[in-house]
Amino acid sequence: MSFSTRDVDIDIRTDRGQQRTENQDSIGWAGEKKYDVSSDLRERYGRLYLVADGVGGNSDGKDASELVVQHVINHFYHDSDLSEDPEARIVEAIKRASREVHEESIRRRNNMRSTVVAAVIHNDRLIIANVGDSPAFLCRPDQPPKQLSISHIHRSPQGKGALAQAMGDEEVYPAKFATPFHRDDVVVLCSDGLTDLVKPNEIAEIVHRYPAAAATKQLIKLANQRGGHDNISVAVVRNGQPPAMSNVSQDSVGVPLWLVGAGVAAVVLIGVFLLAFLWLPTSDDSRHGNTAPTPAPGFNSTFRDDSGLNTPAANPGNDTGGIVQPVSTLASIPSPTPPPTAPPLPTQPPKPPTLRTPPPQRPTPPPTEPPPPPTTEPPPPTEPPPPPTTEPPPPTEPPLPPTNTPLPPTNTPLPPTNTPLPPTNTPLPPTNTPLPPTNTPLPPTPPPTNTPLPTTQAGG
């Protein structure tokens, strides 16, 4: 089957990007009116699509890329001295265009340069030719993308790259590749502003999912979202009808449908789990076969006792819409814990009622607390007995005599050494004498006080 534009899906566009102040890329195809290429010439030599990237580090990069596109198209379709074979014709047309750009750079006295990548589709054959580093990819269904161009780059030992040849050189040697162009094959031409940010497998995924017009927009959008550091140009040519867009949003980029489905399924499963968790029976009655649903906290509910009376809980006076929660009472469920405290513990909702029932028990703890104070009081009575000894009165009298007898009792050096200080402070200690008397040093002194008197008499 020969290639016909009526059976293909084509789009080509360029964008300045996010960081450049000028778009130095240029695009073109033979079907544009400004090139005045008749349908007969397109059938004879094939349909030509071009992407050129002006070298930004050089002067007049935008003019260089525009001249490249214009001259390649003109030479390819209008030079009668070129070969009739499209493969040889496109290579020679690129060489002639480069020489013309070179002559223009000499006239302007600058180094204007550009890259170029061209695709010629003739019948059911695809021909790729390029100079520089602008790539071309062949994307076939169920196959990884294949690069058909060769990057003319010199790498320095430090890893920096520079163009080995570019349009504007006096002589260039285009790389060429030819292959059959099957049904539903897609060829993509682009500048490195796209491939620096979007991987080839991502490019293939997008062009297989979207029609050409949507695919070029999505590729440029994706590159801009990832920085858009350079101009972005892309041409998409599909040999066949565009894919259906009935269930694919044109605003989504690179999101696999299986991933969207998995996310929806996960949300549904989480919702089911939460609902089941909220409505699981939590009371002890469920263990005995009573599976009445327990309302979630925050809902109004009523509790039924054995007498058949409904008592409002949580929100008194509100209707519960028929949701009833059975609650164990003192007469229905025995509990090892004291009866008053048993009802509030089984379930969480009846916490407000538990606060109302225990008030009668709270008075009981205070009565139990008073006994400890009485227990602390007995120690004071036990301490007084030692002080109330009968010795304090006698010791009060001795302090005076010892003051008169310090010199005679020379035979008792130890007692006087301990007693000199108390006698000097005797006026004040008498008031505090209860404590010294407990230390029985003074009681033994009375006998010596009685003995010295006779000795004094004998001396007389």
mmCIF file with all atom_site columns, N, CA and C in Angstrom, residues 86-151:
data_model
loop_
_atom_site.group_PDB
_atom_site.id
_atom_site.type_symbol
_atom_site.label_atom_id
_atom_site.label_alt_id
_atom_site.label_comp_id
_atom_site.label_asym_id
_atom_site.label_entity_id
_atom_site.label_seq_id
_atom_site.pdbx_PDB_ins_code
_atom_site.Cartn_x
_atom_site.Cartn_y
_atom_site.Cartn_z
_atom_site.occupancy
_atom_site.B_iso_or_equiv
_atom_site.pdbx_formal_charge
_atom_site.auth_seq_id
_atom_site.auth_comp_id
_atom_site.auth_asym_id
_atom_site.auth_atom_id
_atom_site.pdbx_PDB_model_num
ATOM 1   N N  . PRO A 1 86  ? 14.917 9.193  -4.160 1.00 0.00 ? 86  PRO A N  1
ATOM 2   C CA . PRO A 1 86  ? 14.712 10.052 -2.979 1.00 0.00 ? 86  PRO A CA 1
ATOM 3   C C  . PRO A 1 86  ? 15.840 9.946  -1.956 1.00 0.00 ? 86  PRO A C  1
ATOM 4   N N  . GLU A 1 87  ? 16.450 8.761  -1.793 1.00 0.00 ? 87  GLU A N  1
ATOM 5   C CA . GLU A 1 87  ? 17.523 8.621  -0.809 1.00 0.00 ? 87  GLU A CA 1
ATOM 6   C C  . GLU A 1 87  ? 18.724 9.480  -1.181 1.00 0.00 ? 87  GLU A C  1
ATOM 7   N N  . ALA A 1 88  ? 19.157 9.387  -2.417 1.00 0.00 ? 88  ALA A N  1
ATOM 8   C CA . ALA A 1 88  ? 20.291 10.204 -2.858 1.00 0.00 ? 88  ALA A CA 1
ATOM 9   C C  . ALA A 1 88  ? 19.905 11.669 -2.963 1.00 0.00 ? 88  ALA A C  1
ATOM 10  N N  . ARG A 1 89  ? 18.671 11.936 -3.326 1.00 0.00 ? 89  ARG A N  1
ATOM 11  C CA . ARG A 1 89  ? 18.214 13.305 -3.528 1.00 0.00 ? 89  ARG A CA 1
ATOM 12  C C  . ARG A 1 89  ? 18.224 14.093 -2.215 1.00 0.00 ? 89  ARG A C  1
ATOM 13  N N  . ILE A 1 90  ? 17.748 13.476 -1.099 1.00 0.00 ? 90  ILE A N  1
ATOM 14  C CA . ILE A 1 90  ? 17.678 14.198 0.171  1.00 0.00 ? 90  ILE A CA 1
ATOM 15  C C  . ILE A 1 90  ? 19.086 14.484 0.702  1.00 0.00 ? 90  ILE A C  1
ATOM 16  N N  . VAL A 1 91  ? 20.021 13.542 0.497  1.00 0.00 ? 91  VAL A N  1
ATOM 17  C CA . VAL A 1 91  ? 21.399 13.760 0.964  1.00 0.00 ? 91  VAL A CA 1
ATOM 18  C C  . VAL A 1 91  ? 22.034 14.937 0.214  1.00 0.00 ? 91  VAL A C  1
ATOM 19  N N  . GLU A 1 92  ? 21.846 14.978 -1.103 1.00 0.00 ? 92  GLU A N  1
ATOM 20  C CA . GLU A 1 92  ? 22.432 16.069 -1.890 1.00 0.00 ? 92  GLU A CA 1
ATOM 21  C C  . GLU A 1 92  ? 21.746 17.403 -1.589 1.00 0.00 ? 92  GLU A C  1
ATOM 22  N N  . ALA A 1 93  ? 20.441 17.382 -1.341 1.00 0.00 ? 93  ALA A N  1
ATOM 23  C CA . ALA A 1 93  ? 19.734 18.623 -1.009 1.00 0.00 ? 93  ALA A CA 1
ATOM 24  C C  . ALA A 1 93  ? 20.259 19.204 0.304  1.00 0.00 ? 93  ALA A C  1
ATOM 25  N N  . ILE A 1 94  ? 20.564 18.354 1.305  1.00 0.00 ? 94  ILE A N  1
ATOM 26  C CA . ILE A 1 94  ? 21.107 18.829 2.582  1.00 0.00 ? 94  ILE A CA 1
ATOM 27  C C  . ILE A 1 94  ? 22.496 19.428 2.377  1.00 0.00 ? 94  ILE A C  1
ATOM 28  N N  . LYS A 1 95  ? 23.327 18.810 1.571  1.00 0.00 ? 95  LYS A N  1
ATOM 29  C CA . LYS A 1 95  ? 24.672 19.326 1.318  1.00 0.00 ? 95  LYS A CA 1
ATOM 30  C C  . LYS A 1 95  ? 24.605 20.711 0.669  1.00 0.00 ? 95  LYS A C  1
ATOM 31  N N  . ARG A 1 96  ? 23.735 20.883 -0.323 1.00 0.00 ? 96  ARG A N  1
ATOM 32  C CA . ARG A 1 96  ? 23.621 22.174 -1.000 1.00 0.00 ? 96  ARG A CA 1
ATOM 33  C C  . ARG A 1 96  ? 23.101 23.246 -0.036 1.00 0.00 ? 96  ARG A C  1
ATOM 34  N N  . ALA A 1 97  ? 22.147 22.873 0.821  1.00 0.00 ? 97  ALA A N  1
ATOM 35  C CA . ALA A 1 97  ? 21.619 23.844 1.795  1.00 0.00 ? 97  ALA A CA 1
ATOM 36  C C  . ALA A 1 97  ? 22.712 24.281 2.766  1.00 0.00 ? 97  ALA A C  1
ATOM 37  N N  . SER A 1 98  ? 23.574 23.354 3.187  1.00 0.00 ? 98  SER A N  1
ATOM 38  C CA . SER A 1 98  ? 24.649 23.718 4.114  1.00 0.00 ? 98  SER A CA 1
ATOM 39  C C  . SER A 1 98  ? 25.621 24.706 3.471  1.00 0.00 ? 98  SER A C  1
ATOM 40  N N  . ARG A 1 99  ? 25.932 24.516 2.194  1.00 0.00 ? 99  ARG A N  1
ATOM 41  C CA . ARG A 1 99  ? 26.847 25.434 1.525  1.00 0.00 ? 99  ARG A CA 1
ATOM 42  C C  . ARG A 1 99  ? 26.245 26.839 1.421  1.00 0.00 ? 99  ARG A C  1
ATOM 43  N N  . GLU A 1 100 ? 24.931 26.900 1.218  1.00 0.00 ? 100 GLU A N  1
ATOM 44  C CA . GLU A 1 100 ? 24.283 28.215 1.124  1.00 0.00 ? 100 GLU A CA 1
ATOM 45  C C  . GLU A 1 100 ? 24.283 28.925 2.478  1.00 0.00 ? 100 GLU A C  1
ATOM 46  N N  . VAL A 1 101 ? 24.074 28.175 3.543  1.00 0.00 ? 101 VAL A N  1
ATOM 47  C CA . VAL A 1 101 ? 24.141 28.797 4.887  1.00 0.00 ? 101 VAL A CA 1
ATOM 48  C C  . VAL A 1 101 ? 25.569 29.248 5.165  1.00 0.00 ? 101 VAL A C  1
ATOM 49  N N  . HIS A 1 102 ? 26.536 28.459 4.724  1.00 0.00 ? 102 HIS A N  1
ATOM 50  C CA . HIS A 1 102 ? 27.945 28.834 4.911  1.00 0.00 ? 102 HIS A CA 1
ATOM 51  C C  . HIS A 1 102 ? 28.249 30.144 4.193  1.00 0.00 ? 102 HIS A C  1
ATOM 52  N N  . GLU A 1 103 ? 27.776 30.288 2.980  1.00 0.00 ? 103 GLU A N  1
ATOM 53  C CA . GLU A 1 103 ? 27.994 31.522 2.227  1.00 0.00 ? 103 GLU A CA 1
ATOM 54  C C  . GLU A 1 103 ? 27.329 32.712 2.917  1.00 0.00 ? 103 GLU A C  1
ATOM 55  N N  . GLU A 1 104 ? 26.160 32.482 3.488  1.00 0.00 ? 104 GLU A N  1
ATOM 56  C CA . GLU A 1 104 ? 25.470 33.562 4.210  1.00 0.00 ? 104 GLU A CA 1
ATOM 57  C C  . GLU A 1 104 ? 26.246 33.955 5.469  1.00 0.00 ? 104 GLU A C  1
ATOM 58  N N  . SER A 1 105 ? 26.837 32.984 6.136  1.00 0.00 ? 105 SER A N  1
ATOM 59  C CA . SER A 1 105 ? 27.612 33.300 7.348  1.00 0.00 ? 105 SER A CA 1
ATOM 60  C C  . SER A 1 105 ? 28.854 34.126 6.995  1.00 0.00 ? 105 SER A C  1
ATOM 61  N N  . ILE A 1 106 ? 29.452 33.838 5.826  1.00 0.00 ? 106 ILE A N  1
ATOM 62  C CA . ILE A 1 106 ? 30.596 34.631 5.385  1.00 0.00 ? 106 ILE A CA 1
ATOM 63  C C  . ILE A 1 106 ? 30.148 36.058 5.067  1.00 0.00 ? 106 ILE A C  1
ATOM 64  N N  . ARG A 1 107 ? 29.033 36.196 4.413  1.00 0.00 ? 107 ARG A N  1
ATOM 65  C CA . ARG A 1 107 ? 28.527 37.528 4.084  1.00 0.00 ? 107 ARG A CA 1
ATOM 66  C C  . ARG A 1 107 ? 28.238 38.332 5.356  1.00 0.00 ? 107 ARG A C  1
ATOM 67  N N  . ARG A 1 108 ? 27.669 37.649 6.387  1.00 0.00 ? 108 ARG A N  1
ATOM 68  C CA . ARG A 1 108 ? 27.355 38.332 7.653  1.00 0.00 ? 108 ARG A CA 1
ATOM 69  C C  . ARG A 1 108 ? 28.550 38.401 8.609  1.00 0.00 ? 108 ARG A C  1
ATOM 70  N N  . ARG A 1 109 ? 29.607 37.682 8.228  1.00 0.00 ? 109 ARG A N  1
ATOM 71  C CA . ARG A 1 109 ? 30.794 37.642 9.060  1.00 0.00 ? 109 ARG A CA 1
ATOM 72  C C  . ARG A 1 109 ? 30.480 37.122 10.474 1.00 0.00 ? 109 ARG A C  1
ATOM 73  N N  . ASN A 1 110 ? 29.788 36.019 10.516 1.00 0.00 ? 110 ASN A N  1
ATOM 74  C CA . ASN A 1 110 ? 29.500 35.367 11.797 1.00 0.00 ? 110 ASN A CA 1
ATOM 75  C C  . ASN A 1 110 ? 29.602 33.854 11.611 1.00 0.00 ? 110 ASN A C  1
ATOM 76  N N  . ASN A 1 111 ? 29.262 33.113 12.648 1.00 0.00 ? 111 ASN A N  1
ATOM 77  C CA . ASN A 1 111 ? 29.368 31.641 12.608 1.00 0.00 ? 111 ASN A CA 1
ATOM 78  C C  . ASN A 1 111 ? 28.005 30.979 12.733 1.00 0.00 ? 111 ASN A C  1
ATOM 79  N N  . MET A 1 112 ? 26.990 31.515 12.079 1.00 0.00 ? 112 MET A N  1
ATOM 80  C CA . MET A 1 112 ? 25.641 30.954 12.188 1.00 0.00 ? 112 MET A CA 1
ATOM 81  C C  . MET A 1 112 ? 25.634 29.479 11.771 1.00 0.00 ? 112 MET A C  1
ATOM 82  N N  . ARG A 1 113 ? 25.004 28.652 12.599 1.00 0.00 ? 113 ARG A N  1
ATOM 83  C CA . ARG A 1 113 ? 24.965 27.214 12.372 1.00 0.00 ? 113 ARG A CA 1
ATOM 84  C C  . ARG A 1 113 ? 23.594 26.677 12.826 1.00 0.00 ? 113 ARG A C  1
ATOM 85  N N  . SER A 1 114 ? 23.282 25.439 12.356 1.00 0.00 ? 114 SER A N  1
ATOM 86  C CA . SER A 1 114 ? 22.024 24.788 12.719 1.00 0.00 ? 114 SER A CA 1
ATOM 87  C C  . SER A 1 114 ? 22.174 23.283 12.519 1.00 0.00 ? 114 SER A C  1
ATOM 88  N N  . THR A 1 115 ? 21.330 22.535 13.161 1.00 0.00 ? 115 THR A N  1
ATOM 89  C CA . THR A 1 115 ? 21.210 21.100 12.883 1.00 0.00 ? 115 THR A CA 1
ATOM 90  C C  . THR A 1 115 ? 20.032 20.892 11.937 1.00 0.00 ? 115 THR A C  1
ATOM 91  N N  . VAL A 1 116 ? 19.864 19.657 11.465 1.00 0.00 ? 116 VAL A N  1
ATOM 92  C CA . VAL A 1 116 ? 18.694 19.317 10.670 1.00 0.00 ? 116 VAL A CA 1
ATOM 93  C C  . VAL A 1 116 ? 18.455 17.818 10.751 1.00 0.00 ? 116 VAL A C  1
ATOM 94  N N  . VAL A 1 117 ? 17.196 17.422 10.804 1.00 0.00 ? 117 VAL A N  1
ATOM 95  C CA . VAL A 1 117 ? 16.791 16.027 10.672 1.00 0.00 ? 117 VAL A CA 1
ATOM 96  C C  . VAL A 1 117 ? 15.594 16.017 9.728  1.00 0.00 ? 117 VAL A C  1
ATOM 97  N N  . ALA A 1 118 ? 15.668 15.139 8.721  1.00 0.00 ? 118 ALA A N  1
ATOM 98  C CA . ALA A 1 118 ? 14.648 15.102 7.670  1.00 0.00 ? 118 ALA A CA 1
ATOM 99  C C  . ALA A 1 118 ? 14.087 13.694 7.546  1.00 0.00 ? 118 ALA A C  1
ATOM 100 N N  . ALA A 1 119 ? 12.787 13.621 7.270  1.00 0.00 ? 119 ALA A N  1
ATOM 101 C CA . ALA A 1 119 ? 12.119 12.346 7.001  1.00 0.00 ? 119 ALA A CA 1
ATOM 102 C C  . ALA A 1 119 ? 11.412 12.461 5.656  1.00 0.00 ? 119 ALA A C  1
ATOM 103 N N  . VAL A 1 120 ? 11.714 11.510 4.773  1.00 0.00 ? 120 VAL A N  1
ATOM 104 C CA . VAL A 1 120 ? 11.047 11.432 3.474  1.00 0.00 ? 120 VAL A CA 1
ATOM 105 C C  . VAL A 1 120 ? 10.262 10.124 3.435  1.00 0.00 ? 120 VAL A C  1
ATOM 106 N N  . ILE A 1 121 ? 8.957  10.238 3.168  1.00 0.00 ? 121 ILE A N  1
ATOM 107 C CA . ILE A 1 121 ? 8.110  9.047  3.054  1.00 0.00 ? 121 ILE A CA 1
ATOM 108 C C  . ILE A 1 121 ? 7.702  8.930  1.593  1.00 0.00 ? 121 ILE A C  1
ATOM 109 N N  . HIS A 1 122 ? 8.237  7.895  0.953  1.00 0.00 ? 122 HIS A N  1
ATOM 110 C CA . HIS A 1 122 ? 7.977  7.688  -0.478 1.00 0.00 ? 122 HIS A CA 1
ATOM 111 C C  . HIS A 1 122 ? 7.364  6.306  -0.648 1.00 0.00 ? 122 HIS A C  1
ATOM 112 N N  . ASN A 1 123 ? 6.120  6.295  -1.125 1.00 0.00 ? 123 ASN A N  1
ATOM 113 C CA . ASN A 1 123 ? 5.339  5.052  -1.194 1.00 0.00 ? 123 ASN A CA 1
ATOM 114 C C  . ASN A 1 123 ? 5.266  4.454  0.221  1.00 0.00 ? 123 ASN A C  1
ATOM 115 N N  . ASP A 1 124 ? 5.780  3.260  0.414  1.00 0.00 ? 124 ASP A N  1
ATOM 116 C CA . ASP A 1 124 ? 5.743  2.680  1.759  1.00 0.00 ? 124 ASP A CA 1
ATOM 117 C C  . ASP A 1 124 ? 7.166  2.545  2.315  1.00 0.00 ? 124 ASP A C  1
ATOM 118 N N  . ARG A 1 125 ? 8.014  3.550  2.016  1.00 0.00 ? 125 ARG A N  1
ATOM 119 C CA . ARG A 1 125 ? 9.408  3.527  2.456  1.00 0.00 ? 125 ARG A CA 1
ATOM 120 C C  . ARG A 1 125 ? 9.697  4.813  3.236  1.00 0.00 ? 125 ARG A C  1
ATOM 121 N N  . LEU A 1 126 ? 10.435 4.652  4.354  1.00 0.00 ? 126 LEU A N  1
ATOM 122 C CA . LEU A 1 126 ? 10.815 5.783  5.204  1.00 0.00 ? 126 LEU A CA 1
ATOM 123 C C  . LEU A 1 126 ? 12.321 6.008  5.067  1.00 0.00 ? 126 LEU A C  1
ATOM 124 N N  . ILE A 1 127 ? 12.722 7.262  4.784  1.00 0.00 ? 127 ILE A N  1
ATOM 125 C CA . ILE A 1 127 ? 14.130 7.640  4.639  1.00 0.00 ? 127 ILE A CA 1
ATOM 126 C C  . ILE A 1 127 ? 14.424 8.742  5.655  1.00 0.00 ? 127 ILE A C  1
ATOM 127 N N  . ILE A 1 128 ? 15.473 8.547  6.447  1.00 0.00 ? 128 ILE A N  1
ATOM 128 C CA . ILE A 1 128 ? 15.894 9.520  7.452  1.00 0.00 ? 128 ILE A CA 1
ATOM 129 C C  . ILE A 1 128 ? 17.295 10.005 7.086  1.00 0.00 ? 128 ILE A C  1
ATOM 130 N N  . ALA A 1 129 ? 17.517 11.322 7.160  1.00 0.00 ? 129 ALA A N  1
ATOM 131 C CA . ALA A 1 129 ? 18.843 11.917 6.965  1.00 0.00 ? 129 ALA A CA 1
ATOM 132 C C  . ALA A 1 129 ? 19.007 13.030 7.984  1.00 0.00 ? 129 ALA A C  1
ATOM 133 N N  . ASN A 1 130 ? 20.225 13.159 8.517  1.00 0.00 ? 130 ASN A N  1
ATOM 134 C CA . ASN A 1 130 ? 20.425 14.187 9.535  1.00 0.00 ? 130 ASN A CA 1
ATOM 135 C C  . ASN A 1 130 ? 21.865 14.682 9.561  1.00 0.00 ? 130 ASN A C  1
ATOM 136 N N  . VAL A 1 131 ? 22.049 15.898 10.077 1.00 0.00 ? 131 VAL A N  1
ATOM 137 C CA . VAL A 1 131 ? 23.345 16.499 10.373 1.00 0.00 ? 131 VAL A CA 1
ATOM 138 C C  . VAL A 1 131 ? 23.210 17.158 11.746 1.00 0.00 ? 131 VAL A C  1
ATOM 139 N N  . GLY A 1 132 ? 24.116 16.845 12.648 1.00 0.00 ? 132 GLY A N  1
ATOM 140 C CA . GLY A 1 132 ? 24.010 17.371 14.009 1.00 0.00 ? 132 GLY A CA 1
ATOM 141 C C  . GLY A 1 132 ? 23.428 16.345 14.960 1.00 0.00 ? 132 GLY A C  1
ATOM 142 N N  . ASP A 1 133 ? 22.733 16.815 15.997 1.00 0.00 ? 133 ASP A N  1
ATOM 143 C CA . ASP A 1 133 ? 22.255 15.905 17.049 1.00 0.00 ? 133 ASP A CA 1
ATOM 144 C C  . ASP A 1 133 ? 20.745 15.883 17.208 1.00 0.00 ? 133 ASP A C  1
ATOM 145 N N  . SER A 1 134 ? 19.990 16.410 16.242 1.00 0.00 ? 134 SER A N  1
ATOM 146 C CA . SER A 1 134 ? 18.527 16.320 16.331 1.00 0.00 ? 134 SER A CA 1
ATOM 147 C C  . SER A 1 134 ? 18.098 14.910 15.944 1.00 0.00 ? 134 SER A C  1
ATOM 148 N N  . PRO A 1 135 ? 17.341 14.195 16.818 1.00 0.00 ? 135 PRO A N  1
ATOM 149 C CA . PRO A 1 135 ? 17.084 12.771 16.597 1.00 0.00 ? 135 PRO A CA 1
ATOM 150 C C  . PRO A 1 135 ? 15.803 12.479 15.829 1.00 0.00 ? 135 PRO A C  1
ATOM 151 N N  . ALA A 1 136 ? 15.744 11.243 15.339 1.00 0.00 ? 136 ALA A N  1
ATOM 152 C CA . ALA A 1 136 ? 14.540 10.685 14.700 1.00 0.00 ? 136 ALA A CA 1
ATOM 153 C C  . ALA A 1 136 ? 14.314 9.295  15.293 1.00 0.00 ? 136 ALA A C  1
ATOM 154 N N  . PHE A 1 137 ? 13.029 8.975  15.616 1.00 0.00 ? 137 PHE A N  1
ATOM 155 C CA . PHE A 1 137 ? 12.680 7.688  16.210 1.00 0.00 ? 137 PHE A CA 1
ATOM 156 C C  . PHE A 1 137 ? 11.583 7.013  15.386 1.00 0.00 ? 137 PHE A C  1
ATOM 157 N N  . LEU A 1 138 ? 11.701 5.703  15.254 1.00 0.00 ? 138 LEU A N  1
ATOM 158 C CA . LEU A 1 138 ? 10.654 4.897  14.647 1.00 0.00 ? 138 LEU A CA 1
ATOM 159 C C  . LEU A 1 138 ? 9.946  4.142  15.767 1.00 0.00 ? 138 LEU A C  1
ATOM 160 N N  . CYS A 1 139 ? 8.641  4.373  15.903 1.00 0.00 ? 139 CYS A N  1
ATOM 161 C CA . CYS A 1 139 ? 7.840  3.751  16.964 1.00 0.00 ? 139 CYS A CA 1
ATOM 162 C C  . CYS A 1 139 ? 6.855  2.778  16.322 1.00 0.00 ? 139 CYS A C  1
ATOM 163 N N  . ARG A 1 140 ? 7.089  1.499  16.536 1.00 0.00 ? 140 ARG A N  1
ATOM 164 C CA . ARG A 1 140 ? 6.206  0.471  16.008 1.00 0.00 ? 140 ARG A CA 1
ATOM 165 C C  . ARG A 1 140 ? 5.407  -0.156 17.150 1.00 0.00 ? 140 ARG A C  1
ATOM 166 N N  . PRO A 1 141 ? 4.157  -0.547 16.887 1.00 0.00 ? 141 PRO A N  1
ATOM 167 C CA . PRO A 1 141 ? 3.347  -1.147 17.951 1.00 0.00 ? 141 PRO A CA 1
ATOM 168 C C  . PRO A 1 141 ? 4.028  -2.393 18.520 1.00 0.00 ? 141 PRO A C  1
ATOM 169 N N  . ASP A 1 142 ? 3.981  -2.499 19.854 1.00 0.00 ? 142 ASP A N  1
ATOM 170 C CA . ASP A 1 142 ? 4.500  -3.668 20.571 1.00 0.00 ? 142 ASP A CA 1
ATOM 171 C C  . ASP A 1 142 ? 6.008  -3.835 20.406 1.00 0.00 ? 142 ASP A C  1
ATOM 172 N N  . GLN A 1 143 ? 6.712  -2.741 20.063 1.00 0.00 ? 143 GLN A N  1
ATOM 173 C CA . GLN A 1 143 ? 8.174  -2.785 19.976 1.00 0.00 ? 143 GLN A CA 1
ATOM 174 C C  . GLN A 1 143 ? 8.752  -1.540 20.638 1.00 0.00 ? 143 GLN A C  1
ATOM 175 N N  . PRO A 1 144 ? 9.944  -1.658 21.206 1.00 0.00 ? 144 PRO A N  1
ATOM 176 C CA . PRO A 1 144 ? 10.579 -0.461 21.768 1.00 0.00 ? 144 PRO A CA 1
ATOM 177 C C  . PRO A 1 144 ? 10.940 0.511  20.662 1.00 0.00 ? 144 PRO A C  1
ATOM 178 N N  . PRO A 1 145 ? 11.002 1.805  20.958 1.00 0.00 ? 145 PRO A N  1
ATOM 179 C CA . PRO A 1 145 ? 11.344 2.784  19.905 1.00 0.00 ? 145 PRO A CA 1
ATOM 180 C C  . PRO A 1 145 ? 12.783 2.590  19.433 1.00 0.00 ? 145 PRO A C  1
ATOM 181 N N  . LYS A 1 146 ? 13.019 2.928  18.185 1.00 0.00 ? 146 LYS A N  1
ATOM 182 C CA . LYS A 1 146 ? 14.343 2.757  17.585 1.00 0.00 ? 146 LYS A CA 1
ATOM 183 C C  . LYS A 1 146 ? 14.807 4.093  17.023 1.00 0.00 ? 146 LYS A C  1
ATOM 184 N N  . GLN A 1 147 ? 16.007 4.520  17.417 1.00 0.00 ? 147 GLN A N  1
ATOM 185 C CA . GLN A 1 147 ? 16.549 5.763  16.887 1.00 0.00 ? 147 GLN A CA 1
ATOM 186 C C  . GLN A 1 147 ? 17.163 5.494  15.519 1.00 0.00 ? 147 GLN A C  1
ATOM 187 N N  . LEU A 1 148 ? 16.746 6.281  14.540 1.00 0.00 ? 148 LEU A N  1
ATOM 188 C CA . LEU A 1 148 ? 17.217 6.098  13.163 1.00 0.00 ? 148 LEU A CA 1
ATOM 189 C C  . LEU A 1 148 ? 18.280 7.112  12.762 1.00 0.00 ? 148 LEU A C  1
ATOM 190 N N  . SER A 1 149 ? 18.536 8.106  13.601 1.00 0.00 ? 149 SER A N  1
ATOM 191 C CA . SER A 1 149 ? 19.519 9.145  13.285 1.00 0.00 ? 149 SER A CA 1
ATOM 192 C C  . SER A 1 149 ? 20.829 8.872  14.016 1.00 0.00 ? 149 SER A C  1
ATOM 193 N N  . ILE A 1 150 ? 21.872 9.591  13.620 1.00 0.00 ? 150 ILE A N  1
ATOM 194 C CA . ILE A 1 150 ? 23.188 9.489  14.254 1.00 0.00 ? 150 ILE A CA 1
ATOM 195 C C  . ILE A 1 150 ? 23.557 10.874 14.799 1.00 0.00 ? 150 ILE A C  1
ATOM 196 N N  . SER A 1 151 ? 23.965 10.928 16.053 1.00 0.00 ? 151 SER A N  1
ATOM 197 C CA . SER A 1 151 ? 24.346 12.204 16.661 1.00 0.00 ? 151 SER A CA 1
ATOM 198 C C  . SER A 1 151 ? 25.796 12.514 16.325 1.00 0.00 ? 151 SER A C  1
#
